[in-house]
CSV table of C-alpha atoms in Angstrom, one decimal:
chain,number,residue,atom,x,y,z
R,943,MET,CA,-27.8,5.8,-4.8
R,944,THR,CA,-27.9,6.4,-8.5
R,945,SER,CA,-24.3,7.6,-9.8
R,946,SER,CA,-23.0,10.0,-12.0
R,947,SER,CA,-22.8,8.9,-15.9
R,948,PRO,CA,-19.9,9.2,-17.4
R,949,LEU,CA,-21.5,11.8,-19.9
R,950,VAL,CA,-21.6,13.9,-17.3
R,951,LEU,CA,-18.7,14.4,-15.7
R,952,PRO,CA,-18.1,18.4,-16.1
R,953,GLY,CA,-14.6,18.9,-16.2
R,954,LEU,CA,-13.5,15.5,-17.8
R,955,SER,CA,-10.6,16.6,-20.2
R,956,LEU,CA,-8.5,14.3,-22.9
R,957,VAL,CA,-4.7,15.4,-23.7
R,958,GLN,CA,-2.1,14.1,-25.6
R,959,GLY,CA,0.6,13.0,-23.4
R,960,SER,CA,-1.5,13.0,-20.3
R,961,PRO,CA,-3.8,10.8,-18.7
R,962,PRO,CA,-7.7,11.8,-18.8
R,963,LEU,CA,-8.1,14.3,-16.0
R,964,LEU,CA,-11.0,15.1,-13.9
R,965,HIS,CA,-11.6,18.5,-11.8
R,966,ALA,CA,-13.9,17.8,-9.2
R,967,ASP,CA,-15.5,19.8,-6.9
R,968,PRO,CA,-16.1,17.2,-3.8
R,969,GLY,CA,-18.3,20.2,-2.1
R,970,GLY,CA,-16.5,19.4,1.4
R,971,ASP,CA,-16.7,15.8,1.0
R,972,PRO,CA,-14.3,14.0,-0.6
R,973,VAL,CA,-16.0,10.5,0.3
R,974,ALA,CA,-19.4,10.8,-0.3
R,975,TRP,CA,-18.1,12.8,-3.5
R,976,ALA,CA,-16.1,8.8,-4.4
R,977,GLU,CA,-19.3,7.3,-3.4
R,978,ALA,CA,-21.8,9.4,-5.8
R,979,HIS,CA,-19.2,9.1,-8.9
R,980,ARG,CA,-18.5,5.6,-8.6
R,981,ASP,CA,-19.8,3.9,-11.7
R,982,ALA,CA,-18.7,6.9,-13.7
R,983,LEU,CA,-14.9,6.6,-13.0
R,984,ARG,CA,-15.2,3.2,-13.9
R,985,ALA,CA,-16.1,4.2,-16.9
R,986,VAL,CA,-13.5,6.0,-18.2
R,987,VAL,CA,-11.0,3.7,-16.1
R,988,ALA,CA,-12.8,0.8,-18.3
R,989,GLY,CA,-12.4,3.1,-21.7
R,990,GLN,CA,-9.5,4.5,-21.3
R,991,GLY,CA,-7.7,2.7,-18.8
R,992,ARG,CA,-7.0,5.6,-16.6
R,993,VAL,CA,-7.9,8.7,-15.2
R,994,LEU,CA,-7.1,11.0,-12.7
R,995,VAL,CA,-9.1,12.9,-10.4
R,996,ARG,CA,-8.0,17.2,-9.4
R,997,GLY,CA,-9.3,19.3,-6.5
R,998,LEU,CA,-11.0,16.4,-4.1
R,999,GLY,CA,-8.2,17.5,-1.5
R,1000,LEU,CA,-7.1,13.8,0.2
R,1001,GLY,CA,-5.5,14.9,2.8
R,1002,ASP,CA,-5.0,11.6,5.4
R,1003,PRO,CA,-4.5,8.3,5.6
R,1004,ASP,CA,-8.7,7.9,6.3
R,1005,THR,CA,-10.0,10.0,4.2
R,1006,CYS,CA,-8.4,8.0,1.3
R,1007,ALA,CA,-8.9,4.9,2.4
R,1008,ALA,CA,-12.5,5.8,2.5
R,1009,VAL,CA,-12.2,6.9,-0.6
R,1010,PHE,CA,-10.8,4.2,-2.2
R,1011,ARG,CA,-13.4,1.4,0.0
R,1012,ARG,CA,-16.0,3.7,-2.1
R,1013,LEU,CA,-14.3,2.7,-5.4
R,1014,THR,CA,-13.9,-0.7,-5.5
R,1015,ASP,CA,-16.2,-3.7,-3.1
R,1016,THR,CA,-12.6,-5.6,-2.7
R,1017,LEU,CA,-9.0,-4.2,-1.6
R,1018,MET,CA,-6.3,-6.5,-1.6
R,1019,GLN,CA,-3.5,-7.6,0.4
R,1020,ASP,CA,-0.3,-6.6,-0.4
R,1021,ARG,CA,1.2,-10.4,-0.6
R,1022,GLU,CA,5.2,-10.5,-2.2
R,1023,PRO,CA,6.0,-7.5,-3.1
R,1024,PHE,CA,9.5,-7.1,-4.3
R,1025,ALA,CA,9.8,-4.1,-2.0
R,1026,PRO,CA,8.7,-3.0,2.0
R,1027,ARG,CA,5.9,-0.9,2.0
R,1028,ARG,CA,4.4,1.0,4.7
R,1029,THR,CA,0.8,-0.1,6.3
R,1030,TYR,CA,-2.0,2.7,6.2
R,1031,GLY,CA,-4.5,0.4,7.8
R,1032,ASP,CA,-6.0,-3.6,6.2
R,1033,GLY,CA,-5.0,-3.1,2.5
R,1034,VAL,CA,-3.5,0.2,2.2
R,1035,TYR,CA,0.3,1.1,1.3
R,1036,SER,CA,2.8,3.4,1.7
R,1037,SER,CA,4.1,3.5,-2.2
R,1038,THR,CA,6.6,1.2,-2.7
R,1039,LYS,CA,9.9,2.2,-0.8
R,1040,TRP,CA,12.5,2.9,-3.7
R,1041,PRO,CA,15.4,5.9,-3.9
R,1042,PRO,CA,14.0,8.4,-5.3
R,1043,ASN,CA,17.3,8.7,-7.4
R,1044,GLN,CA,16.1,6.4,-9.6
R,1045,GLN,CA,13.6,5.6,-11.9
R,1046,MET,CA,11.0,3.0,-11.2
R,1047,CYS,CA,10.3,1.3,-14.6
R,1048,LEU,CA,7.0,0.8,-16.1
R,1049,HIS,CA,5.1,-2.9,-15.4
R,1050,HIS,CA,2.0,-4.5,-14.1
R,1051,GLU,CA,1.3,-4.6,-10.0
R,1052,LEU,CA,1.5,-7.9,-8.8
R,1053,SER,CA,1.7,-9.6,-12.4
R,1054,TYR,CA,4.3,-12.8,-11.3
R,1055,ALA,CA,1.7,-13.2,-9.1
R,1056,ASP,CA,-0.7,-15.8,-9.3
R,1057,GLU,CA,-3.9,-13.4,-8.5
R,1058,PHE,CA,-3.2,-9.3,-9.4
R,1059,PRO,CA,-5.2,-6.6,-8.9
R,1060,GLY,CA,-7.5,-5.6,-11.6
R,1061,LEU,CA,-7.4,-2.3,-10.6
R,1062,LEU,CA,-5.2,0.2,-8.9
R,1063,LEU,CA,-6.1,3.6,-6.3
R,1064,PHE,CA,-3.0,6.0,-5.6
R,1065,ALA,CA,-3.3,9.2,-3.5
R,1066,CYS,CA,-1.2,11.9,-3.2
R,1067,LEU,CA,-1.0,13.3,0.2
R,1068,GLU,CA,2.3,15.2,-0.8
R,1069,ALA,CA,3.2,16.1,-3.9
R,1070,PRO,CA,7.1,16.4,-4.3
R,1071,ALA,CA,8.9,19.3,-5.3
R,1072,GLU,CA,10.1,18.1,-8.3
R,1073,GLY,CA,10.3,14.8,-10.6
R,1074,GLY,CA,7.8,12.4,-8.7
R,1075,ALA,CA,5.1,11.4,-11.7
R,1076,THR,CA,3.3,8.1,-11.7
R,1077,PRO,CA,3.8,7.8,-16.3
R,1078,LEU,CA,1.5,4.8,-17.0
R,1079,ALA,CA,1.3,3.4,-21.0
R,1080,ASP,CA,-1.5,1.7,-23.0
R,1081,ALA,CA,0.0,-2.1,-22.6
R,1082,ALA,CA,-2.1,-3.2,-25.6
R,1083,ALA,CA,-0.6,-0.8,-28.2
R,1084,VAL,CA,3.1,-1.2,-25.8
R,1085,LEU,CA,2.1,-5.6,-27.2
R,1086,GLN,CA,1.7,-4.0,-30.1
R,1087,ALA,CA,4.5,-2.5,-31.1
R,1088,LEU,CA,7.3,-4.7,-29.7
R,1089,PRO,CA,8.6,-6.5,-32.0
R,1090,ALA,CA,6.9,-9.4,-33.6
R,1091,GLU,CA,9.1,-12.2,-33.4
R,1092,LEU,CA,9.6,-10.8,-29.5
R,1093,THR,CA,6.2,-11.1,-28.2
R,1094,GLU,CA,5.6,-14.4,-30.2
R,1095,ARG,CA,8.4,-16.1,-27.9
R,1096,PHE,CA,7.5,-14.7,-24.4
R,1097,GLU,CA,3.6,-15.2,-25.5
R,1098,LYS,CA,5.3,-19.5,-26.3
R,1099,GLU,CA,7.1,-19.5,-23.1
R,1100,GLY,CA,6.4,-16.6,-20.7
R,1101,TRP,CA,8.5,-15.1,-18.1
R,1102,THR,CA,10.4,-17.1,-14.9
R,1103,LEU,CA,11.0,-14.3,-11.7
R,1104,ALA,CA,14.2,-15.4,-9.9
R,1105,ARG,CA,14.1,-13.4,-6.3
R,1106,THR,CA,16.7,-14.0,-3.1
R,1107,TYR,CA,15.3,-12.6,-0.6
R,1108,HIS,CA,17.5,-11.3,2.5
R,1109,ASP,CA,17.0,-9.5,5.6
R,1110,GLU,CA,19.3,-6.4,4.5
R,1111,LEU,CA,18.0,-5.8,0.9
R,1112,GLY,CA,14.5,-6.0,-0.4
R,1113,ALA,CA,12.1,-7.2,0.7
R,1114,SER,CA,12.5,-9.7,3.8
R,1115,VAL,CA,10.3,-13.1,4.0
R,1116,ALA,CA,7.8,-12.0,6.6
R,1117,GLU,CA,7.6,-8.6,4.6
R,1118,ALA,CA,6.8,-10.8,1.5
R,1119,PHE,CA,5.4,-13.1,2.5
R,1120,GLY,CA,3.1,-12.6,6.2
R,1121,THR,CA,5.2,-14.7,7.7
R,1122,ASP,CA,8.9,-15.7,8.5
R,1123,ASP,CA,7.4,-19.4,10.1
R,1124,ARG,CA,9.1,-22.1,7.2
R,1125,ALA,CA,6.1,-24.0,7.4
R,1126,THR,CA,3.8,-21.6,5.8
R,1127,VAL,CA,5.8,-19.1,3.5
R,1128,GLU,CA,7.0,-23.0,2.5
R,1129,ARG,CA,2.6,-23.7,2.1
R,1130,TYR,CA,2.3,-20.9,0.6
R,1131,CYS,CA,4.5,-21.4,-2.4
R,1132,ARG,CA,3.7,-24.6,-3.1
R,1133,ALA,CA,-0.2,-23.1,-3.2
R,1134,HIS,CA,0.6,-20.6,-5.7
R,1135,GLY,CA,3.1,-22.4,-7.9
R,1136,ILE,CA,6.6,-21.1,-6.6
R,1137,GLU,CA,9.1,-23.2,-6.4
R,1138,PHE,CA,11.7,-22.4,-3.7
R,1139,ALA,CA,15.3,-23.1,-2.0
R,1140,TRP,CA,16.4,-22.4,1.3
R,1141,GLN,CA,20.1,-21.0,2.3
R,1142,ASP,CA,22.6,-22.3,4.5
R,1143,ASP,CA,23.0,-19.1,5.1
R,1144,GLY,CA,19.0,-18.7,6.1
R,1145,ALA,CA,17.9,-17.0,2.5
R,1146,LEU,CA,15.3,-18.1,0.4
R,1147,ARG,CA,14.7,-18.4,-3.2
R,1148,THR,CA,12.4,-18.5,-5.1
R,1149,ARG,CA,11.6,-19.3,-9.3
R,1150,GLN,CA,7.8,-18.3,-10.6
R,1151,ARG,CA,7.0,-18.3,-14.6
R,1152,ARG,CA,4.2,-16.5,-15.4
R,1153,GLY,CA,2.2,-15.7,-18.7
R,1154,ALA,CA,4.1,-12.7,-20.3
R,1155,VAL,CA,0.9,-11.4,-22.6
R,1156,LEU,CA,-2.2,-11.5,-21.1
R,1157,THR,CA,-6.1,-11.1,-22.5
R,1158,HIS,CA,-8.3,-8.2,-20.5
R,1159,PRO,CA,-11.1,-10.6,-18.9
R,1160,ALA,CA,-13.8,-7.1,-19.4
R,1161,ASP,CA,-13.2,-6.3,-23.3
R,1162,GLY,CA,-10.8,-9.0,-24.8
R,1163,ARG,CA,-8.1,-6.8,-25.8
R,1164,ARG,CA,-4.9,-8.7,-25.8
R,1165,CYS,CA,-2.2,-6.9,-23.4
R,1166,TRP,CA,1.6,-7.1,-22.6
R,1167,PHE,CA,1.3,-8.0,-18.8
R,1168,ASN,CA,4.2,-8.3,-16.8
R,1169,GLN,CA,7.2,-7.1,-14.6
R,1170,ILE,CA,9.8,-8.8,-17.6
R,1171,SER,CA,12.1,-5.1,-17.5
R,1172,PHE,CA,11.4,-3.7,-14.0
R,1173,LEU,CA,12.7,-6.9,-12.4
R,1174,SER,CA,15.6,-7.5,-14.8
R,1175,GLU,CA,19.1,-6.7,-13.2
R,1176,TRP,CA,19.7,-4.3,-15.9
R,1177,THR,CA,17.7,-2.2,-14.7
R,1178,MET,CA,19.5,-1.3,-12.0
R,1179,GLU,CA,21.6,0.8,-12.2
R,1180,PRO,CA,25.5,-0.8,-13.4
R,1181,GLU,CA,27.3,0.0,-10.0
R,1182,VAL,CA,24.6,-1.1,-8.3
R,1183,ARG,CA,25.2,-4.4,-10.4
R,1184,GLU,CA,28.0,-4.7,-9.8
R,1185,TYR,CA,28.1,-4.4,-6.2
R,1186,LEU,CA,25.1,-6.9,-5.7
R,1187,ILE,CA,26.6,-9.8,-8.0
R,1188,ASP,CA,30.3,-8.8,-6.0
R,1189,VAL,CA,28.9,-9.8,-3.0
R,1190,TYR,CA,25.8,-12.2,-3.7
R,1191,GLY,CA,26.7,-13.9,-6.6
R,1192,PRO,CA,24.8,-13.6,-9.9
R,1193,GLU,CA,22.6,-16.3,-8.6
R,1194,GLY,CA,21.6,-13.9,-5.5
R,1195,LEU,CA,20.5,-11.1,-7.1
R,1196,PRO,CA,17.4,-9.6,-5.9
R,1197,PHE,CA,15.2,-10.1,-8.1
R,1198,SER,CA,16.4,-11.4,-12.4
R,1199,THR,CA,13.9,-12.2,-15.1
R,1200,ARG,CA,14.8,-14.9,-17.4
R,1201,PHE,CA,12.7,-16.1,-21.2
R,1202,GLY,CA,10.5,-18.9,-19.4
R,1203,GLY,CA,12.3,-21.5,-21.0
R,1204,GLY,CA,15.3,-20.8,-19.0
R,1205,ASP,CA,17.4,-18.4,-21.0
R,1206,PRO,CA,18.9,-14.9,-19.9
R,1207,ILE,CA,17.3,-12.0,-21.6
R,1208,GLY,CA,19.9,-9.6,-22.8
R,1209,GLU,CA,20.4,-6.5,-22.3
R,1210,ASP,CA,19.3,-5.4,-25.5
R,1211,VAL,CA,15.8,-6.9,-24.8
R,1212,VAL,CA,15.4,-5.0,-21.6
R,1213,ALA,CA,16.2,-1.6,-23.6
R,1214,CYS,CA,13.7,-2.3,-26.3
R,1215,ILE,CA,11.0,-3.7,-24.2
R,1216,ASN,CA,12.0,0.2,-22.2
R,1217,GLU,CA,12.2,1.8,-25.1
R,1218,VAL,CA,8.4,0.6,-26.4
R,1219,TYR,CA,7.3,1.8,-22.8
R,1220,GLU,CA,8.4,5.6,-23.0
R,1221,ALA,CA,7.3,6.0,-26.3
R,1222,HIS,CA,3.9,5.4,-25.9
R,1223,THR,CA,4.1,6.7,-22.0
R,1224,VAL,CA,1.9,9.5,-20.7
R,1225,ARG,CA,1.8,11.7,-18.0
R,1226,GLU,CA,1.0,14.9,-15.5
R,1227,PRO,CA,2.9,15.7,-12.2
R,1228,TRP,CA,0.5,15.4,-8.8
R,1229,GLN,CA,-0.2,17.9,-7.5
R,1230,SER,CA,-0.8,16.9,-3.4
R,1231,GLY,CA,-4.9,15.8,-3.1
R,1232,ASP,CA,-5.2,13.9,-6.8
R,1233,LEU,CA,-7.0,10.5,-6.9
R,1234,LEU,CA,-5.5,8.5,-9.6
R,1235,LEU,CA,-6.9,5.0,-11.1
R,1236,VAL,CA,-5.5,2.5,-13.0
R,1237,ASP,CA,-7.2,-0.4,-15.1
R,1238,ASN,CA,-3.9,-3.1,-13.8
R,1239,ILE,CA,-4.0,-4.5,-17.0
R,1240,ARG,CA,-4.9,-2.1,-19.2
R,1241,THR,CA,-2.7,-0.1,-18.3
R,1242,ALA,CA,1.1,-0.1,-16.7
R,1243,HIS,CA,3.4,2.1,-14.5
R,1244,GLY,CA,6.3,3.0,-13.0
R,1245,ARG,CA,7.5,5.9,-10.8
R,1246,GLU,CA,10.5,9.0,-11.9
R,1247,PRO,CA,13.0,10.0,-9.8
R,1248,PHE,CA,12.2,13.4,-7.4
R,1249,THR,CA,13.6,15.3,-5.3
R,1250,GLY,CA,12.1,16.5,-1.9
R,1251,PRO,CA,9.2,15.2,0.6
R,1252,ARG,CA,7.2,12.5,-1.7
R,1253,GLU,CA,3.8,10.8,0.2
R,1254,VAL,CA,1.4,8.6,-1.8
R,1255,LEU,CA,-0.7,5.9,-0.5
R,1256,ALA,CA,-2.0,2.8,-2.9
R,1257,ALA,CA,-4.3,0.6,-2.8
R,1258,LEU,CA,-4.8,-2.7,-5.2
R,1259,GLY,CA,-8.7,-3.9,-5.7
R,1260,ASP,CA,-10.8,-6.5,-8.0
R,1261,PRO,CA,-9.1,-9.5,-7.6
R,1262,VAL,CA,-8.2,-11.4,-11.4
R,1263,ARG,CA,-6.8,-14.3,-11.2
R,1264,PRO,CA,-7.1,-16.1,-14.7
R,1265,VAL,CA,-6.9,-19.0,-16.6
R,1266,GLY,CA,-3.8,-19.7,-17.9
R,1267,HIS,CA,-1.7,-16.8,-16.4
R,1268,ALA,CA,0.7,-19.4,-14.9
R,1269,PRO,CA,1.2,-21.3,-18.2
R,1270,THR,CA,3.1,-24.5,-17.3
R,1271,ALA,CA,3.3,-24.1,-13.3
R,1272,MET,CA,7.2,-24.3,-12.5
R,1273,GLU,CA,8.3,-27.9,-14.0
R,1274,ASN,CA,11.2,-28.9,-11.3
R,1275,GLU,CA,10.4,-30.1,-8.8
R,1276,VAL,CA,10.5,-28.2,-5.9
R,1277,GLY,CA,13.8,-27.2,-3.5
R,1278,THR,CA,16.1,-26.8,-6.7
R,1279,VAL,CA,15.4,-23.5,-7.0
């Protein structure tokens, strides 16, 4: 089938402060529309880093899944999530479960993994009564705006993510790895450069070191690409952080981040990163039926607090496994986390 050219996408608007917005008329068949416009949509994403499609009328998980599969050749399984998701068929998920009254800071999906999606696909089945937008920021612009001495250090060292998996908090071992069989989890960790240690209470503690800056494989842009600020203890609400430290201890937090060499990342660094993200953020409130495509390397995304029901489905497409994303696979022996 011949796809539309991006030059003949009527209704595409570029407005400062908002992502590129395309008003579509699917003629009652959003799946056929997505198939016919696949190349055109992906060209917009390649040029702009994201595009929001309005008017498709996406209203059920099966239709969303079919649209997602028309727009990418490969949907990834979600591995190592930091919070649980509901699964809607193979490769289609709910948005991450996160308290609706709390900001989900900007980040790049699975940037702590050695394989991550190049393309994110979102579909809004039910828009919230208030708030709940998916803010977006250009990662190349963010890299340029951050203090040079900070980015130089992160480029040299990378960053380290430490996690403790508790059954009652965040994603469990089974939810993160697809199994709670210890031998299988250990094989996965060894294969993916993750240090691990089982605690006396049965909890799993892991640590993995990754790159913080990534060169886009398609256009060579250097992009800030990580979850340093989002998965930091300093991004938690103060009372939540204090409670978790009191219950689990400072080493037992569900997640925390450090410089790649092991030094703590201060609250001031996290605040600086989030301020630069905010300065480069664009947003558009969801409307029910919307479709959003995001280049996961070029564009960071988050989620704003909301009230009322909100149902957004997500899929992870176009898997990427770049050379050198883990700057030095972990230097310590497995089991010493």
